[in-house]
Amino acid sequence: MKQIYALFFLFLFFGCKPETKLTNMKNKIVIAHRGASGYLPEHTMEAKVMAHAMNPDYIEQDLVLSKDDVPVVIHDIYLDDVTDVTEKFPERQREDKRFYVIDFTFDELQRLNVTERFDPKTGKQIYPNRFPKGKGSFKLHSFQQEIELIQGLNASTGKNIGIYPEIKNPEFHHQNEKDIAKITLNILSEYGYKTKNDKCMFQCFDAKELERARKELKSNLFLVQLIEFPEETKQLKHFATYADGLGPWYKQILDKKEGTRWQFTTLVEEAHKLGLKVHPYTFRSDQLDEFYSFEEMMQVLLFEADVDGGFTDFPDKMVQYLTKQ
């Protein structure tokens, strides 16, 4: 814990101050994708503290249930691409050679060391210029622990940074007789996140499960339907019957580039007509693909395409860019 708070105060005094007012952001929101994951291993407490000091609007949490039904903050249902599970529990792999969060108790999971994301087949780090793989001392943590951290930092700094949880692969959880949506929504309610005014956005790729959250589980939170595939862009009218926002892959917004100008699909325009906010993923300064700079990426998507905000591994860079607009 000393490591976490030392990190926070470092960025407090040398980075963004708690009293910084983001007065000219044109209503665009910044979502710290897996925390400040461009700088520290994703979804670690340290990455969340660093993100909080950077003044995003929201910090994201991906959630998977442990064997004993604890929501664990981790990006996938697998453990072997961000931890040393193959060394600590080599006998616990399934027939597909993967190691699953759901096969471990929370106490067992806390024995693992977390590292920068890597390819489990080759061992190579996915983003080679980020925090060095295998260095540092990072651990997994529960959703409750992260909520308490963020709410505690909000109280001590006077900020009001929200949370943006995503339940991962709910169908897989149902197949294992676990209801991740119900468990997560109950925890959110216990911590005061009950309505659209409570600085919490709840997201999922599974449209059936997100609709269930609204209609069967009676959630009044701001719900965001994540999408990835082309055919899903044709279902916006249905999404708008239960969701408040849309989280597309940013490439679904881009059409083609003519000279120096980008042309866009109709996705953002259609979503806005239906009253859906649009928060694309993921803005990465070290994975630009179509863009020649991170600034171009932000300008094109945030302002020319007119999305309402975005998920970024580099929340400091997006906050700084927006405050200059």
Short mmCIF file of N, CA, C and O in Angstrom, two decimals, residues 3 34 102 174 254 295:
data_model
loop_
_atom_site.label_atom_id
_atom_site.label_comp_id
_atom_site.label_asym_id
_atom_site.label_seq_id
_atom_site.Cartn_x
_atom_site.Cartn_y
_atom_site.Cartn_z
N GLN A 3 3.56 1.68 -1.59
CA GLN A 3 3.95 1.89 -2.98
C GLN A 3 2.86 2.64 -3.73
O GLN A 3 3.12 3.55 -4.52
N ARG A 34 -8.42 0.64 -18.22
CA ARG A 34 -7.67 -0.26 -17.31
C ARG A 34 -6.72 0.53 -16.42
O ARG A 34 -5.68 0.03 -15.99
N ILE A 102 -11.82 -18.20 -12.81
CA ILE A 102 -12.93 -18.83 -12.12
C ILE A 102 -12.55 -20.14 -11.41
O ILE A 102 -13.31 -20.66 -10.58
N HIS A 174 -22.47 -17.82 -16.66
CA HIS A 174 -23.72 -18.57 -16.53
C HIS A 174 -23.47 -20.06 -16.71
O HIS A 174 -24.05 -20.90 -16.00
N LEU A 254 -14.48 5.17 -38.52
CA LEU A 254 -13.72 5.66 -39.68
C LEU A 254 -14.19 4.99 -40.96
O LEU A 254 -14.46 3.78 -40.98
N GLU A 295 -2.21 13.19 -31.42
CA GLU A 295 -3.00 14.41 -31.50
C GLU A 295 -3.98 14.35 -32.67
O GLU A 295 -5.13 14.76 -32.56
#
